Short mmCIF file of C-alpha atoms in Angstrom, two decimals:
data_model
loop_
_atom_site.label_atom_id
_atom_site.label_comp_id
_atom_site.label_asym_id
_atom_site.label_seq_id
_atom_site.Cartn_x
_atom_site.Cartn_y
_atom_site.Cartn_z
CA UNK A 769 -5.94 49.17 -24.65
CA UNK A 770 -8.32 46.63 -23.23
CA UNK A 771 -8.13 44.95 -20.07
CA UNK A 772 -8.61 41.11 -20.05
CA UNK A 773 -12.14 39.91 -19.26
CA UNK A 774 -12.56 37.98 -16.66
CA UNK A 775 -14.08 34.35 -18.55
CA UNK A 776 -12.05 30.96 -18.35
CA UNK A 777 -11.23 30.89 -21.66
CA UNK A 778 -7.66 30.69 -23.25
CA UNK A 779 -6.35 33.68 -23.29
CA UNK A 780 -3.74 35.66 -25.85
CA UNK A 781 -1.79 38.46 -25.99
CA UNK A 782 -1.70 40.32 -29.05
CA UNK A 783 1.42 42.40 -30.06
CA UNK A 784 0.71 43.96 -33.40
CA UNK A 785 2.34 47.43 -34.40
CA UNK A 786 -0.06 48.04 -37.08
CA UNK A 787 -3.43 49.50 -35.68
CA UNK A 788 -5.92 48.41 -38.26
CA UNK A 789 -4.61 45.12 -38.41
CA UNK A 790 -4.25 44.28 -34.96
CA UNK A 791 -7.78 45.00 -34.48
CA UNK A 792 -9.06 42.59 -37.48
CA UNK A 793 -6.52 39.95 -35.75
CA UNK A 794 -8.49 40.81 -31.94
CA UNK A 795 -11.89 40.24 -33.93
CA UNK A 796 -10.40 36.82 -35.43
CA UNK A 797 -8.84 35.58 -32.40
CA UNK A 798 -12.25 36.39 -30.22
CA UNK A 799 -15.01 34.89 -32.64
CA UNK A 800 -12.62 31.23 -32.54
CA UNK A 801 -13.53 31.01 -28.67
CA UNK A 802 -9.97 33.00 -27.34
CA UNK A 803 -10.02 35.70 -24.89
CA UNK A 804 -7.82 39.00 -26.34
CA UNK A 805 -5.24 40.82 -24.42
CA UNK A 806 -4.38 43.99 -25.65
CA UNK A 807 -3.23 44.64 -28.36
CA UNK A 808 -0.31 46.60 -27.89
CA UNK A 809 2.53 47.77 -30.44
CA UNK A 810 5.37 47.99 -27.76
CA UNK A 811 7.77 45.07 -27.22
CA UNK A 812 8.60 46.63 -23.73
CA UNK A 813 5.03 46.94 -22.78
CA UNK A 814 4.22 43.08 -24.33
CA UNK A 815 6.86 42.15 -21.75
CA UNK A 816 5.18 43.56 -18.81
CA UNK A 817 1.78 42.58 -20.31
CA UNK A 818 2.99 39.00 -20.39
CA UNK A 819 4.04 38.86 -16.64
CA UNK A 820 0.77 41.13 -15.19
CA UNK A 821 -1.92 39.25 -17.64
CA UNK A 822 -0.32 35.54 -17.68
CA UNK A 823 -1.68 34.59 -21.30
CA UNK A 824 -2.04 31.47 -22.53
CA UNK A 825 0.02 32.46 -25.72
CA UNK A 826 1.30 35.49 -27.35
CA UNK A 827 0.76 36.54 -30.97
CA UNK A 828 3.80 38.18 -31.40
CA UNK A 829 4.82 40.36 -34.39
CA UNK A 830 8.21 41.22 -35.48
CA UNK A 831 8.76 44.62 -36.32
CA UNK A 832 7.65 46.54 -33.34
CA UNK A 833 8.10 50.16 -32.42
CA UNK A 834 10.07 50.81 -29.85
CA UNK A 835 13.50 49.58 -28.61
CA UNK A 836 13.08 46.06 -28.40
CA UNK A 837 11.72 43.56 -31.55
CA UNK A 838 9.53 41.11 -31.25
CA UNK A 839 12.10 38.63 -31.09
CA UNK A 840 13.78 40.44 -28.25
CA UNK A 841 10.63 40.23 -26.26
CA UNK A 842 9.94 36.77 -27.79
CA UNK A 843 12.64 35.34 -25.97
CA UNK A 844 12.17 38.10 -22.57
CA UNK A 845 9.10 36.08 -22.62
CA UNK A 846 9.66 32.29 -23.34
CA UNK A 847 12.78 32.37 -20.79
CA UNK A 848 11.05 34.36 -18.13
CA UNK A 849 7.63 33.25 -18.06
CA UNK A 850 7.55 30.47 -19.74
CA UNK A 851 4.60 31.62 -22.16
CA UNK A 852 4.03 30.23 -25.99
CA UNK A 853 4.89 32.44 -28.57
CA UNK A 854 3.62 32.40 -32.00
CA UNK A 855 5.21 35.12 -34.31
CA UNK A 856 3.08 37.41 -37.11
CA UNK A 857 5.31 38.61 -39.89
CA UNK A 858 5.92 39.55 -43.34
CA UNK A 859 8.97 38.85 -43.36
CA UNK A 860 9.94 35.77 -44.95
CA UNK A 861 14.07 36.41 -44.78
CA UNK A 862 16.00 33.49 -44.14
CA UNK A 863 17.97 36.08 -41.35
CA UNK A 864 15.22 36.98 -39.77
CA UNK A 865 13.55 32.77 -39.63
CA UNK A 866 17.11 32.12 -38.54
CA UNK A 867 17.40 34.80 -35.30
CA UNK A 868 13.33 34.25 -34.23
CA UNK A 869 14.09 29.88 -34.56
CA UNK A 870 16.43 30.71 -31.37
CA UNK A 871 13.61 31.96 -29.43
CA UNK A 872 11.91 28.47 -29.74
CA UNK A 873 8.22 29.93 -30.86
CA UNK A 874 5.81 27.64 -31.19
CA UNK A 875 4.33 28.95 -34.69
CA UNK A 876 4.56 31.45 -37.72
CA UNK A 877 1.95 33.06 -39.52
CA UNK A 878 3.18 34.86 -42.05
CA UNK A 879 0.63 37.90 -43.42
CA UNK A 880 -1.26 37.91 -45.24
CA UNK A 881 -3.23 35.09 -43.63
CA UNK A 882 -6.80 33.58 -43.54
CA UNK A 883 -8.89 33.18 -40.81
CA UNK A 884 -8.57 29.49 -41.11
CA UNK A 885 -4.40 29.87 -41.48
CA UNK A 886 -4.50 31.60 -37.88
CA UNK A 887 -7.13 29.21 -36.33
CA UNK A 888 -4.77 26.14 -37.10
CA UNK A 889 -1.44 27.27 -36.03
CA UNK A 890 -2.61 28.94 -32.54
CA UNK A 891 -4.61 25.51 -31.91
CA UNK A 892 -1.54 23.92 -32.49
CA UNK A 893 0.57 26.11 -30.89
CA UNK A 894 -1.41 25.90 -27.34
CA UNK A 895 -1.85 21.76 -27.75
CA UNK A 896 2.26 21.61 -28.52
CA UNK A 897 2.65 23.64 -25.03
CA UNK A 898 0.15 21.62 -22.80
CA UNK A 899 1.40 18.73 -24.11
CA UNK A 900 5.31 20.07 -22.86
CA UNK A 901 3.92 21.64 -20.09
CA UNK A 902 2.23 17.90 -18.92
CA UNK A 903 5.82 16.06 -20.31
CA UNK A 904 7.80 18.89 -17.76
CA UNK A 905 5.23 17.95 -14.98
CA UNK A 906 5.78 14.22 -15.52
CA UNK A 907 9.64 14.49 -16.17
CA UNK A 908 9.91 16.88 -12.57
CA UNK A 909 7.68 14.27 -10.84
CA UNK A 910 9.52 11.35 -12.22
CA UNK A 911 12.64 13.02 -10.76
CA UNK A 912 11.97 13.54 -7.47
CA UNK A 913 10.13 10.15 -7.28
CA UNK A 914 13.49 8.57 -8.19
CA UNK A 915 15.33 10.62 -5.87
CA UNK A 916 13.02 10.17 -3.03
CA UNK A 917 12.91 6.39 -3.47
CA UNK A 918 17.02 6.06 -3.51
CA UNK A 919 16.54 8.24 -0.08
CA UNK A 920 14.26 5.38 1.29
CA UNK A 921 16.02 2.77 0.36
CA UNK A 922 19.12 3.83 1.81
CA UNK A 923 16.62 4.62 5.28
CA UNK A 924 14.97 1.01 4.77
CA UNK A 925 18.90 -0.30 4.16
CA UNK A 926 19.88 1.61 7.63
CA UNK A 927 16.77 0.36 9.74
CA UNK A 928 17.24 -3.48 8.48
CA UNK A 929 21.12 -2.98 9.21
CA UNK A 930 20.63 -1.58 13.00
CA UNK A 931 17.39 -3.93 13.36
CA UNK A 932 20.05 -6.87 12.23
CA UNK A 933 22.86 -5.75 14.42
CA UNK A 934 21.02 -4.38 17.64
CA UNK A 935 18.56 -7.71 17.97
CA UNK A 936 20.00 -10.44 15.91
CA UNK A 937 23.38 -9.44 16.61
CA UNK A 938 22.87 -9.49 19.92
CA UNK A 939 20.73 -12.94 20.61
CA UNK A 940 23.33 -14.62 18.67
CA UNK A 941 26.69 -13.00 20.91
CA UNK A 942 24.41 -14.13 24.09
CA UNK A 943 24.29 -17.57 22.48
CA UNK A 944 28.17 -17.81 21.73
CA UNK A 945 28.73 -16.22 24.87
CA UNK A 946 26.37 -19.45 26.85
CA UNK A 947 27.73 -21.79 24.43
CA UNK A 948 31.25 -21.29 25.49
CA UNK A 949 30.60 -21.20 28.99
CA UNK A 950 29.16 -24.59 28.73
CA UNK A 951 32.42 -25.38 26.57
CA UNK A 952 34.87 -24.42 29.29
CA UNK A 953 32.73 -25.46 32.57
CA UNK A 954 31.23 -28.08 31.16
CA UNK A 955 29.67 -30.06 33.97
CA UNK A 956 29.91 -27.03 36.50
CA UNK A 957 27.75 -25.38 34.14
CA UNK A 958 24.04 -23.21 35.06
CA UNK A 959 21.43 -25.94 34.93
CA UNK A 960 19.33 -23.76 32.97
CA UNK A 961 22.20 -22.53 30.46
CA UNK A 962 20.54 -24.77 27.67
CA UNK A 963 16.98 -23.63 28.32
CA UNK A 964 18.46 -19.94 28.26
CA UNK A 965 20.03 -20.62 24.47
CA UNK A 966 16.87 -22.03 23.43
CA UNK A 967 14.83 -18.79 24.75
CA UNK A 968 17.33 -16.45 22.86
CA UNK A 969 17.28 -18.37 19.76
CA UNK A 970 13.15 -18.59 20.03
CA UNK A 971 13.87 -14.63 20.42
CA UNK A 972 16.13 -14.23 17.28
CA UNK A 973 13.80 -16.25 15.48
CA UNK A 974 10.79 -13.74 16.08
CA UNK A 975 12.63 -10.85 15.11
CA UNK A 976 13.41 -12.51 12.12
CA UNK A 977 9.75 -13.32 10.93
CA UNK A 978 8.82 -9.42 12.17
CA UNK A 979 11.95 -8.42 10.19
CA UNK A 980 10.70 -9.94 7.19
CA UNK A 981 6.95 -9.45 7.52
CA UNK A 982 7.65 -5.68 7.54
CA UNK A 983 9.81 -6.06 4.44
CA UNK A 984 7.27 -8.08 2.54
CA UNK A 985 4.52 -10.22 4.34
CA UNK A 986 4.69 -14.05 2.76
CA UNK A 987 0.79 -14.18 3.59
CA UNK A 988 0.59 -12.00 0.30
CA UNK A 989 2.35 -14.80 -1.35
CA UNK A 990 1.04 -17.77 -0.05
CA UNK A 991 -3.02 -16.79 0.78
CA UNK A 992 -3.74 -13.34 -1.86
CA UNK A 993 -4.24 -10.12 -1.65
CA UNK A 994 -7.53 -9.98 0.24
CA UNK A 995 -6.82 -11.41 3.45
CA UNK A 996 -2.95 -10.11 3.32
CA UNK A 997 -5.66 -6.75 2.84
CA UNK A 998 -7.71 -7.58 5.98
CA UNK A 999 -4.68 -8.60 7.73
CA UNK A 1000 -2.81 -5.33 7.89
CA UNK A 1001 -5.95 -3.03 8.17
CA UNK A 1002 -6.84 -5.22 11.42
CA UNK A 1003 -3.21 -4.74 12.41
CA UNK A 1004 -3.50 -0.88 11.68
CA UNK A 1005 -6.70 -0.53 13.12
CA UNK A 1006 -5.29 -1.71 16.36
CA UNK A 1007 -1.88 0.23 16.77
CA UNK A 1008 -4.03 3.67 15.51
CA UNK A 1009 -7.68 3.15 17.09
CA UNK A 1010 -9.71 3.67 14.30
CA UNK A 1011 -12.49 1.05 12.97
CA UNK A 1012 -11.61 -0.95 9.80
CA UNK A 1013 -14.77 -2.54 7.74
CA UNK A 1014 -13.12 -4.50 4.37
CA UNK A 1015 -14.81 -5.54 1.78
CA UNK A 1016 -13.84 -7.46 -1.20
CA UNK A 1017 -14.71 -9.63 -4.57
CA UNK A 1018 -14.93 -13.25 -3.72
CA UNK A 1019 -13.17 -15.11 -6.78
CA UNK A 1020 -11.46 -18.28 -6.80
CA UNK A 1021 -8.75 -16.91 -8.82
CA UNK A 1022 -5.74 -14.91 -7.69
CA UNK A 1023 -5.12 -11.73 -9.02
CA UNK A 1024 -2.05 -11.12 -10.92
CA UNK A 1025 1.18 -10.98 -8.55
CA UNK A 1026 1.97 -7.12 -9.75
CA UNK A 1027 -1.27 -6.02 -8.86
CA UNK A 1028 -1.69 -7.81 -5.53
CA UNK A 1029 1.80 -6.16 -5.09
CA UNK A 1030 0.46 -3.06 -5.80
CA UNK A 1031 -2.79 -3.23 -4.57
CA UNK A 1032 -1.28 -3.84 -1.07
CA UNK A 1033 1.43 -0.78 -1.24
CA UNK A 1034 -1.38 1.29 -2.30
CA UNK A 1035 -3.16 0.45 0.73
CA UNK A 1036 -0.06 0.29 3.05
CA UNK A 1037 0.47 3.93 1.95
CA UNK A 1038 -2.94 5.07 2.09
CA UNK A 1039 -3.35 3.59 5.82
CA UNK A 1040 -0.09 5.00 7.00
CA UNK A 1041 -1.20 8.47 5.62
CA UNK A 1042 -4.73 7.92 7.91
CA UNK A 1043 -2.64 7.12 10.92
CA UNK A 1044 -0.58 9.92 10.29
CA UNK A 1045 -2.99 12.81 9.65
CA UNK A 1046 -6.68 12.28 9.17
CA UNK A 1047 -7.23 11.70 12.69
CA UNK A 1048 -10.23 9.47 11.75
CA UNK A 1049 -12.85 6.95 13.27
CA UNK A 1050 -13.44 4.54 10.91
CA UNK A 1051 -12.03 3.39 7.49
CA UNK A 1052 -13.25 1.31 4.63
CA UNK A 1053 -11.70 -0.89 1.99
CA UNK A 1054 -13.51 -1.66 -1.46
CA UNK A 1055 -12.08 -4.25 -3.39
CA UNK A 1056 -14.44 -5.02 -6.54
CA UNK A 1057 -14.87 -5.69 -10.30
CA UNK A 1058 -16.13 -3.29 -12.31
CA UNK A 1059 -16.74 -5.64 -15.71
CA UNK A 1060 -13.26 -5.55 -17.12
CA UNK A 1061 -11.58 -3.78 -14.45
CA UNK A 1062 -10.40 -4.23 -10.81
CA UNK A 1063 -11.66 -0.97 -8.53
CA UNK A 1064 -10.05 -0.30 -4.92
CA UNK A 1065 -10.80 1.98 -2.61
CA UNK A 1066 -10.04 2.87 0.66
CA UNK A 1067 -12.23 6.21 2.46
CA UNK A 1068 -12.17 7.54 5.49
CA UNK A 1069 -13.91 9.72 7.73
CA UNK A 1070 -11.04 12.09 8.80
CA UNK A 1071 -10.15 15.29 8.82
CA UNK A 1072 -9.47 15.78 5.09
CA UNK A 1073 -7.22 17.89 3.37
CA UNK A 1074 -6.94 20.26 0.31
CA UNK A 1075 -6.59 17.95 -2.86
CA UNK A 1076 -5.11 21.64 -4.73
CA UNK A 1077 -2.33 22.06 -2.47
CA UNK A 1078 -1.32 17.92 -2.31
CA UNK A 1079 -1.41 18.00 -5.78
CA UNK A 1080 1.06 20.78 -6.09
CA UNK A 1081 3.09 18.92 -3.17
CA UNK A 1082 3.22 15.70 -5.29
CA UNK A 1083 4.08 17.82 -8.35
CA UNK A 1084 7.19 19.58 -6.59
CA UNK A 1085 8.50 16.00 -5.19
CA UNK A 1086 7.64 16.84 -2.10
CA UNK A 1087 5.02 13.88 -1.61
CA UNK A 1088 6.68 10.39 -2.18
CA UNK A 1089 3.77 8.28 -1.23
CA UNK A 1090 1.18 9.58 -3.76
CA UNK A 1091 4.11 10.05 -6.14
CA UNK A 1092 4.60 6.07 -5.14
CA UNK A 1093 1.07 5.33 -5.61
CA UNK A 1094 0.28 7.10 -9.18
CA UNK A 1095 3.53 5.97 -10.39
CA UNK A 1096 2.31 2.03 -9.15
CA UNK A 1097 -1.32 2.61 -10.78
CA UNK A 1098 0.09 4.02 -13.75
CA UNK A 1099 2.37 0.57 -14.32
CA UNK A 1100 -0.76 -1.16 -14.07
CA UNK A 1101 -2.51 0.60 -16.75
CA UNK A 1102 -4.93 2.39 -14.24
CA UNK A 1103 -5.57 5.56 -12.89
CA UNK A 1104 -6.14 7.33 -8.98
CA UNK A 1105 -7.62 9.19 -8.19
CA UNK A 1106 -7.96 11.45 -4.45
CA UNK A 1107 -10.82 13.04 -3.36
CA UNK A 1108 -10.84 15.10 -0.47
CA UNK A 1109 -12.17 17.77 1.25
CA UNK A 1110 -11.55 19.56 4.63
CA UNK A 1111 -13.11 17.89 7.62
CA UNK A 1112 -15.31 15.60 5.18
CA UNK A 1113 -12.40 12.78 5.07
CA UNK A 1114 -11.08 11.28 2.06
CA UNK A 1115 -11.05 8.23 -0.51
CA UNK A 1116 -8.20 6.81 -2.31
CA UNK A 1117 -9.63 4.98 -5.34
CA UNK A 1118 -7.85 2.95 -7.91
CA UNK A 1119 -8.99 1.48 -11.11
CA UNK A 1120 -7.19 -1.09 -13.51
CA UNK A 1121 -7.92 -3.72 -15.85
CA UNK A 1122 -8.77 -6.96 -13.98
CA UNK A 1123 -6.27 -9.17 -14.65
CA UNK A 1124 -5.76 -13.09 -13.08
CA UNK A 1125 -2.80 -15.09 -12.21
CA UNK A 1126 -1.41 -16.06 -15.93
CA UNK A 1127 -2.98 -13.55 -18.00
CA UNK A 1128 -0.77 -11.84 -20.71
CA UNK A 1129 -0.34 -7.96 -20.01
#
């Protein structure tokens, strides 16, 4: 038996009980480009094959020696290790179709078969599972993103609730409270009672505007994205110590409102994450054309961090913010993209199609 080499290419498992023919199917599979694992005639063995060697696929025949089929160790396979299978038979029995169909393989080739015949389905076969494997990815991530976003919104529900009741609340039960002690003393009132209601309410009125700048600042509304940009990078820069440089396209136009929207959570996130953990000197914001498209980016000189292992973080759920920020660029048509490496900093970049205030999507 041969041991897998140790190249990048696709690789595949070959389980064929006849000798002669499972080396003519090795020579097939190897001249298309495939690496070849095995070939073994054992559906026990093709079961621990699978898990040791990983393949990208298994060519799986039917009739096996040994106690197991190949359906058996069809479906040992597909439900433990999640690997392709592609059956080889010549067997054309509407039984046998009927038993291996429950094991969800991802191809037939029934023998004899060309060259071409076993080229096609295999390239189908392994396109068919990346394409499920991506959809999986996409439907996990898309699941955790939704349940990670009901969690904040509850925790964004909770802080305006306690922010409402601990500081509004209480400016406005000191102001009842002065207002009817001028009510029953009236003229024996404090001089200053009326200068002390219109502190509080100046007060109250403050941690309404912070209140609502948090939730959504109205200079994003009223002046664009670029200085509602500018604006919270010189505020970040000055809680977090780090120096901000920002520049942007100057266009007489306003962008369109969902990608100022987005443009500025991208940023908000991106920001927060350099406060959090890059530990970095300075930062710099990119906002640009690119002929038809709009390109942001924000880099800084941090501390960096393994893309690999945020990657698989994002993938598991475990990263709302860059789940939040794909899931924003990919609404927009665009991609990011997040480069990194450790102790070189990072960049956040994203790129969409350039779109204005009252431009069709």
């Amino acid at each position: 038996m041969n041991a897998p080499p140790a190249t990048q290419a696709l690789k595949i498992l070959i389980v064929e009980d006849e000798v002669i023919v499972a080396r003519d199917i090795a020579q097939q599979v190897q001249a298309m480009g495939y690496q070849v694992l095995g070939p073994t005639s054992m559906g026990e063995e093709a079961v621990g094959l699978a898990g040791m060697w990983r393949p990208d696929l298994v060519l799986m025949d039917i009739q096996l020696a040994g106690e197991i089929d190949g359906i058996t160790a069809a479906q040992t396979i597909r439900e433990t290790f999640g690997i392709p299978v592609v059956f080889l038979t010549a067997y054309a029995a509407d039984d046998i179709l009927a038993r291996a169909k429950l094991t969800e393989p991802f191809g037939y080739v029934l023998k004899p078969f060309s060259e071409r015949e076993l080229s096609t389905v295999l390239a189908m076969a392994l396109y068919k599972h990346q394409a499920e494997a991506k959809l999986l990815t996409t439907t996990r991530q898309l699941q955790a993103l939704s349940r990670r976003v009901l969690e904040a919104q509850e925790q964004e529900r909770r802080r305006v609730a306690i922010e409402l009741h601990d500081e509004l609340g209480q400016s406005l039960t000191a102001i009842k409270i002065n207002l009817q002690l001028g009510e029953r003393f009236k003229d024996q009132a404090p001089a200053d009672l009326y200068q002390e209601n219109i502190r509080i309410v100046e007060d109250a009125l403050q941690q309404v505007r912070s209140l609502a700048t948090a939730l959504r600042p109205s200079m994003l509304d009223d002046l664009g994205l670029a200085p509602a940009l500018k604006w919270m990078a010189e505020q970040s820069a000055s809680r977090s110590g780090f120096e901000v440089q920002f520049h942007h396209e100057r266009t007489l136009e306003r962008l369109a409102p969902e990608i100022e929207t987005a443009c500025f959570r991208i940023v908000q996130e991106a920001l927060t994450n350099i406060t959090r953990h890059a530990q970095a000197s300075k930062v710099k914001i990119n906002l640009r054309r690119d002929a038809d498209d709009m390109v942001l980016t924000v880099a800084d000189d941090g501390r960096g961090f393994d893309t690999a292992a945020m990657r698989e973080r994002a993938a598991a759920g475990a990263s709302l913010g860059v789940l939040g920020m794909q899931e924003r660029a990919t609404l927009l048509g665009g991609t990011l993209d997040i480069s990194a490496q450790p102790g070189q900093g990072s960049t956040v970049t994203l790129r969409c199609p350039w779109r204005t205030q009252g431009e069709n999507v």
